[in-house]
mmCIF file of C-alpha atoms in Angstrom:
data_model
loop_
_atom_site.group_PDB
_atom_site.id
_atom_site.type_symbol
_atom_site.label_atom_id
_atom_site.label_comp_id
_atom_site.label_asym_id
_atom_site.label_seq_id
_atom_site.Cartn_x
_atom_site.Cartn_y
_atom_site.Cartn_z
ATOM 1 C CA MET Y 41 100.576 8.561 205.925
ATOM 2 C CA LYS Y 42 100.258 11.099 208.734
ATOM 3 C CA VAL Y 43 96.939 12.745 209.558
ATOM 4 C CA LEU Y 44 96.265 15.615 211.929
ATOM 5 C CA LEU Y 45 92.716 15.143 213.245
ATOM 6 C CA THR Y 46 91.289 18.137 215.095
ATOM 7 C CA ALA Y 47 88.058 19.509 216.494
ATOM 8 C CA ALA Y 48 87.096 22.616 218.401
ATOM 9 C CA THR Y 49 86.476 20.678 221.619
ATOM 10 C CA ASP Y 50 87.600 17.471 223.300
ATOM 11 C CA GLY Y 51 83.931 16.452 223.454
ATOM 12 C CA GLU Y 52 83.775 16.190 219.666
ATOM 13 C CA LEU Y 53 86.854 13.949 219.704
ATOM 14 C CA LEU Y 54 85.965 11.855 222.756
ATOM 15 C CA LYS Y 55 84.261 8.860 221.115
ATOM 16 C CA ILE Y 56 86.646 8.926 218.160
ATOM 17 C CA ARG Y 57 89.612 8.681 220.513
ATOM 18 C CA GLU Y 58 87.912 5.886 222.456
ATOM 19 C CA PHE Y 59 87.412 3.874 219.256
ATOM 20 C CA LEU Y 60 90.990 4.414 218.122
ATOM 21 C CA ALA Y 61 92.355 3.502 221.560
ATOM 22 C CA GLN Y 62 90.407 0.233 221.524
ATOM 23 C CA ASN Y 63 90.991 -0.780 217.913
ATOM 24 C CA TRP Y 64 94.246 0.849 216.800
ATOM 25 C CA LEU Y 65 97.737 0.987 218.295
ATOM 26 C CA SER Y 66 98.606 3.863 220.607
ATOM 27 C CA HIS Y 67 102.238 4.920 221.071
ATOM 28 C CA GLN Y 68 101.598 8.091 223.026
ATOM 29 C CA PRO Y 69 98.561 9.992 224.287
ATOM 30 C CA ASN Y 70 96.264 11.065 221.454
ATOM 31 C CA CYS Y 71 98.411 9.432 218.761
ATOM 32 C CA PHE Y 72 97.182 6.274 217.030
ATOM 33 C CA THR Y 73 98.345 3.911 214.258
ATOM 34 C CA ASN Y 74 95.955 1.732 212.270
ATOM 35 C CA PRO Y 75 96.417 -2.076 212.414
ATOM 36 C CA ALA Y 76 97.949 -2.144 208.918
ATOM 37 C CA GLY Y 77 100.565 0.416 209.930
ATOM 38 C CA THR Y 78 99.667 2.648 206.975
ATOM 39 C CA LEU Y 79 98.121 5.557 208.870
ATOM 40 C CA GLU Y 80 99.296 7.555 211.867
ATOM 41 C CA VAL Y 81 96.725 9.908 213.410
ATOM 42 C CA TYR Y 82 97.474 12.778 215.785
ATOM 43 C CA THR Y 83 94.421 14.234 217.543
ATOM 44 C CA ALA Y 84 94.042 17.654 219.148
ATOM 45 C CA ALA Y 85 91.334 20.034 220.339
ATOM 46 C CA LEU Y 86 91.858 23.545 218.981
ATOM 47 C CA GLY Y 87 89.479 25.584 221.113
ATOM 48 C CA PRO Y 88 86.332 27.362 219.891
ATOM 49 C CA GLY Y 89 86.667 30.260 217.479
ATOM 50 C CA ILE Y 90 88.843 31.181 214.548
ATOM 51 C CA LEU Y 91 91.759 32.699 216.501
ATOM 52 C CA PRO Y 92 92.735 29.642 218.612
ATOM 53 C CA ALA Y 93 91.884 27.323 215.721
ATOM 54 C CA THR Y 94 94.201 29.118 213.299
ATOM 55 C CA TYR Y 95 97.056 29.378 215.795
ATOM 56 C CA HIS Y 96 96.931 25.756 216.903
ATOM 57 C CA LEU Y 97 96.408 24.360 213.399
ATOM 58 C CA LEU Y 98 99.469 26.182 212.111
ATOM 59 C CA LYS Y 99 101.580 25.161 215.098
ATOM 60 C CA LEU Y 100 100.470 21.510 214.913
ATOM 61 C CA ALA Y 101 100.979 21.400 211.152
ATOM 62 C CA HIS Y 102 104.567 22.607 211.543
ATOM 63 C CA THR Y 103 105.168 20.113 214.381
ATOM 64 C CA TYR Y 104 103.735 16.973 212.766
ATOM 65 C CA GLN Y 105 104.107 17.738 209.045
ATOM 66 C CA PRO Y 106 100.869 15.873 208.206
ATOM 67 C CA ASP Y 107 99.920 14.571 204.781
ATOM 68 C CA TRP Y 108 96.304 15.481 205.545
ATOM 69 C CA MET Y 109 94.530 17.725 208.053
ATOM 70 C CA LEU Y 110 91.010 16.792 209.115
ATOM 71 C CA LEU Y 111 88.702 19.025 211.126
ATOM 72 C CA CYS Y 112 85.569 17.344 212.475
ATOM 73 C CA GLY Y 113 82.747 18.888 214.439
ATOM 74 C CA ILE Y 114 79.062 19.493 214.921
ATOM 75 C CA ALA Y 115 77.431 22.511 213.311
ATOM 76 C CA GLY Y 116 74.207 24.291 212.498
ATOM 77 C CA THR Y 117 72.390 24.231 209.164
ATOM 78 C CA PHE Y 118 70.489 27.003 207.430
ATOM 79 C CA SER Y 119 68.241 24.475 205.678
ATOM 80 C CA PRO Y 120 65.060 23.441 207.544
ATOM 81 C CA ALA Y 121 64.810 20.421 205.225
ATOM 82 C CA THR Y 122 68.111 18.975 206.441
ATOM 83 C CA PRO Y 123 67.616 16.202 209.032
ATOM 84 C CA LEU Y 124 69.581 16.585 212.239
ATOM 85 C CA GLY Y 125 72.478 14.135 212.269
ATOM 86 C CA THR Y 126 73.294 14.605 208.572
ATOM 87 C CA THR Y 127 77.025 14.601 207.854
ATOM 88 C CA TYR Y 128 78.539 16.923 205.252
ATOM 89 C CA LEU Y 129 81.960 17.502 203.769
ATOM 90 C CA VAL Y 130 82.566 21.235 203.520
ATOM 91 C CA ALA Y 131 83.181 22.294 199.943
ATOM 92 C CA SER Y 132 84.006 25.957 200.609
ATOM 93 C CA GLU Y 133 84.257 28.478 203.405
ATOM 94 C CA GLN Y 134 83.450 32.165 203.709
ATOM 95 C CA LEU Y 135 83.877 34.558 206.615
ATOM 96 C CA ALA Y 136 80.373 35.875 207.237
ATOM 97 C CA ASP Y 137 81.207 38.600 209.755
ATOM 98 C CA TRP Y 138 84.525 39.972 208.473
ATOM 99 C CA GLY Y 139 83.775 43.518 207.440
ATOM 100 C CA ILE Y 140 81.870 46.617 208.521
ATOM 101 C CA ASP Y 141 78.410 47.498 209.748
ATOM 102 C CA ASP Y 142 77.340 50.302 207.416
ATOM 103 C CA ARG Y 143 74.141 51.732 208.927
ATOM 104 C CA GLU Y 144 72.829 48.231 209.716
ATOM 105 C CA THR Y 145 73.981 46.849 206.360
ATOM 106 C CA PHE Y 146 76.861 44.398 206.612
ATOM 107 C CA ARG Y 147 79.524 44.790 203.945
ATOM 108 C CA ASP Y 148 82.421 42.352 203.946
ATOM 109 C CA VAL Y 149 86.058 43.276 203.394
ATOM 110 C CA PHE Y 150 85.904 42.292 199.735
ATOM 111 C CA GLU Y 151 82.945 44.538 198.977
ATOM 112 C CA ILE Y 152 84.644 47.581 200.452
ATOM 113 C CA SER Y 153 87.949 46.722 198.695
ATOM 114 C CA LEU Y 154 89.811 46.457 201.982
ATOM 115 C CA VAL Y 155 91.016 43.060 200.772
ATOM 116 C CA PRO Y 156 91.013 42.141 197.057
ATOM 117 C CA ALA Y 157 88.654 39.198 196.481
ATOM 118 C CA ALA Y 158 91.414 37.207 194.782
ATOM 119 C CA THR Y 159 93.957 37.635 197.587
ATOM 120 C CA PRO Y 160 95.385 34.157 198.318
ATOM 121 C CA PRO Y 161 93.957 31.894 199.500
ATOM 122 C CA PHE Y 162 90.636 33.456 198.483
ATOM 123 C CA GLU Y 163 88.914 32.950 195.164
ATOM 124 C CA ASN Y 164 86.278 35.621 194.661
ATOM 125 C CA GLY Y 165 86.061 35.945 198.439
ATOM 126 C CA THR Y 166 85.650 32.222 199.109
ATOM 127 C CA MET Y 167 88.042 29.442 200.165
ATOM 128 C CA PRO Y 168 87.148 26.263 198.266
ATOM 129 C CA ASN Y 169 88.690 22.895 199.091
ATOM 130 C CA PRO Y 170 90.576 21.812 195.946
ATOM 131 C CA TRP Y 171 91.420 18.407 197.453
ATOM 132 C CA LEU Y 172 87.813 17.387 198.030
ATOM 133 C CA LYS Y 173 87.452 16.121 194.460
ATOM 134 C CA ARG Y 174 90.267 13.619 195.087
ATOM 135 C CA LEU Y 175 88.126 11.764 197.621
ATOM 136 C CA LEU Y 176 85.182 9.593 196.602
ATOM 137 C CA LEU Y 177 83.274 9.547 199.868
ATOM 138 C CA PRO Y 178 79.565 8.796 200.447
ATOM 139 C CA TYR Y 179 78.810 12.147 202.072
ATOM 140 C CA PRO Y 180 77.311 15.243 200.435
ATOM 141 C CA ALA Y 181 79.418 18.362 200.027
ATOM 142 C CA ALA Y 182 78.090 21.777 200.993
ATOM 143 C CA PRO Y 183 79.216 25.408 201.381
ATOM 144 C CA ALA Y 184 79.786 26.829 204.847
ATOM 145 C CA VAL Y 185 80.321 30.114 206.630
ATOM 146 C CA THR Y 186 82.443 30.788 209.685
ATOM 147 C CA VAL Y 187 81.325 33.356 212.264
ATOM 148 C CA GLN Y 188 82.583 34.530 215.620
ATOM 149 C CA THR Y 189 79.086 35.081 216.963
ATOM 150 C CA THR Y 190 76.780 32.180 216.167
ATOM 151 C CA SER Y 191 73.521 33.275 214.593
ATOM 152 C CA GLY Y 192 70.491 33.232 216.881
ATOM 153 C CA SER Y 193 68.177 36.022 215.728
ATOM 154 C CA ALA Y 194 65.937 36.139 212.671
ATOM 155 C CA PRO Y 195 67.340 39.340 211.070
ATOM 156 C CA ARG Y 196 70.942 38.166 211.298
ATOM 157 C CA ILE Y 197 70.118 34.693 210.010
ATOM 158 C CA GLU Y 198 68.221 36.122 207.054
ATOM 159 C CA LYS Y 199 71.073 38.476 206.137
ATOM 160 C CA ILE Y 200 73.708 35.726 206.180
ATOM 161 C CA ALA Y 201 71.493 33.293 204.288
ATOM 162 C CA LEU Y 202 70.712 35.812 201.541
ATOM 163 C CA LYS Y 203 74.256 37.129 201.257
ATOM 164 C CA TYR Y 204 76.228 33.874 201.255
ATOM 165 C CA ASN Y 205 73.667 31.081 200.662
ATOM 166 C CA PRO Y 206 75.465 28.664 203.002
ATOM 167 C CA GLN Y 207 74.335 25.245 204.174
ATOM 168 C CA ILE Y 208 76.482 25.158 207.337
ATOM 169 C CA GLU Y 209 77.624 27.567 210.055
ATOM 170 C CA SER Y 210 80.546 27.021 212.419
ATOM 171 C CA MET Y 211 83.090 29.043 214.393
ATOM 172 C CA GLU Y 212 86.314 27.371 213.193
ATOM 173 C CA GLY Y 213 85.934 25.993 209.659
ATOM 174 C CA ALA Y 214 87.552 28.883 207.823
ATOM 175 C CA ALA Y 215 90.704 28.421 209.912
ATOM 176 C CA LEU Y 216 91.261 24.967 208.427
ATOM 177 C CA HIS Y 217 90.715 26.179 204.869
ATOM 178 C CA TYR Y 218 92.975 29.188 205.367
ATOM 179 C CA VAL Y 219 95.870 27.227 206.885
ATOM 180 C CA GLY Y 220 95.497 24.298 204.489
ATOM 181 C CA LEU Y 221 95.472 26.500 201.401
ATOM 182 C CA MET Y 222 98.273 28.788 202.554
ATOM 183 C CA GLU Y 223 100.505 25.901 203.664
ATOM 184 C CA LYS Y 224 99.466 23.669 200.722
ATOM 185 C CA ILE Y 225 98.449 20.803 203.021
ATOM 186 C CA PRO Y 226 95.513 18.662 201.831
ATOM 187 C CA PHE Y 227 92.574 19.014 204.199
ATOM 188 C CA LEU Y 228 89.018 17.900 204.786
ATOM 189 C CA GLN Y 229 86.318 19.389 206.981
ATOM 190 C CA ILE Y 230 83.627 17.047 208.323
ATOM 191 C CA ARG Y 231 80.480 18.554 209.842
ATOM 192 C CA THR Y 232 77.453 16.798 211.331
ATOM 193 C CA ILE Y 233 74.308 18.827 211.866
ATOM 194 C CA SER Y 234 73.206 19.266 215.478
ATOM 195 C CA ASN Y 235 70.699 22.097 215.025
ATOM 196 C CA LEU Y 236 68.892 24.411 212.694
ATOM 197 C CA VAL Y 237 70.275 27.940 212.547
ATOM 198 C CA GLU Y 238 67.204 29.726 213.901
ATOM 199 C CA PRO Y 239 66.261 32.059 216.751
ATOM 200 C CA ARG Y 240 68.084 30.308 219.557
ATOM 201 C CA ASN Y 241 66.180 27.250 220.792
ATOM 202 C CA ARG Y 242 68.379 24.666 222.518
ATOM 203 C CA GLU Y 243 65.414 22.360 223.069
ATOM 204 C CA SER Y 244 65.284 21.594 219.343
ATOM 205 C CA TRP Y 245 68.968 20.575 219.131
ATOM 206 C CA ASN Y 246 70.156 16.968 219.022
ATOM 207 C CA ILE Y 247 73.796 17.035 220.045
ATOM 208 C CA PRO Y 248 73.999 13.332 221.069
ATOM 209 C CA LEU Y 249 72.834 12.202 217.605
ATOM 210 C CA ALA Y 250 75.195 14.626 215.896
ATOM 211 C CA LEU Y 251 78.173 13.433 217.950
ATOM 212 C CA GLN Y 252 77.291 9.791 217.318
ATOM 213 C CA ASN Y 253 77.070 10.297 213.549
ATOM 214 C CA LEU Y 254 80.160 12.507 213.525
ATOM 215 C CA THR Y 255 82.144 9.728 215.213
ATOM 216 C CA THR Y 256 80.923 7.124 212.731
ATOM 217 C CA ALA Y 257 81.669 9.296 209.701
ATOM 218 C CA THR Y 258 85.104 10.401 210.906
ATOM 219 C CA ILE Y 259 86.229 6.848 211.633
ATOM 220 C CA ASP Y 260 84.880 5.733 208.260
ATOM 221 C CA ILE Y 261 86.842 8.464 206.496
ATOM 222 C CA LEU Y 262 90.011 7.715 208.455
ATOM 223 C CA GLU Y 263 89.820 4.047 207.510
ATOM 224 C CA GLN Y 264 89.295 4.875 203.835
ATOM 225 C CA LEU Y 265 91.781 7.735 203.539
ATOM 226 C CA PRO Y 266 94.906 5.664 202.726
ATOM 227 C CA LEU Y 267 93.009 4.008 199.873
ATOM 228 C CA LEU Y 268 91.461 7.194 198.489
ATOM 229 C CA SER Y 269 94.273 9.717 198.438
#
C-alpha cells in the first residue's frame, strides 16, 4: 500500500519523519517503508493556503499514485470546551470565505447561484469524506472550514460559526477533500487543536502540545492503516 502523507509545513512533519527514519526503512529522502513491508509512505510539505496545497497534492498524487492521501496538521477550534491537544478526523469541509461581501453580509457562491450546490465534488455545498466510515479509529470526527484569512476578530468568528457550525478551521483542508473526491483517491485529514478560534491571542496557544499529539496520532493511524482499509 502506498500513502502520500502531507502537511502544510515541514514543522508539522518533523517529528513524524524522525520517528519513521528511526523505526522504518528509508530508501530515499522523505520516503519510508514499514518493517513488515506492507506500507510505503511518501511525505511532503505543501505550503500554507489552498492554492499551493491543491497544486502540490494533485501533482504528487499523479506522481506517486497513492492508495491513500493523508493530510495532518494543527488547527484552531471554534469550541471553547475542546481541550487543546485534542485530535480530530475531519468529516467534511466547507469553504468559509468563497463568495461575496454583500454590504457586510457574506454570501457564499452557492447562495448566489454562482456555483450549483451539487456541483461535484460538493454535496449541498459541503465536501464530506466518504472513506472515513471505512476506518475504525479512536479519534472523534468533526466538520471543518477552510479559509484563506484565519479568523481573529469577534464579528468574523461569530459569522462563520453561525453560518457553517464548524468545529475546526484551517487553511488547507478543503484542498485535500477537493483533490481526493475529484480524483477518487481515498483520503483522511488529521487535525490536532493548537488554539481556540478567538480574537487573536498567541499567548493562549499550545503549539508544542498540538504537534506532539499530532505526531502520536499520525503514526498510530499509519501503523493501523494497512489493517483497517
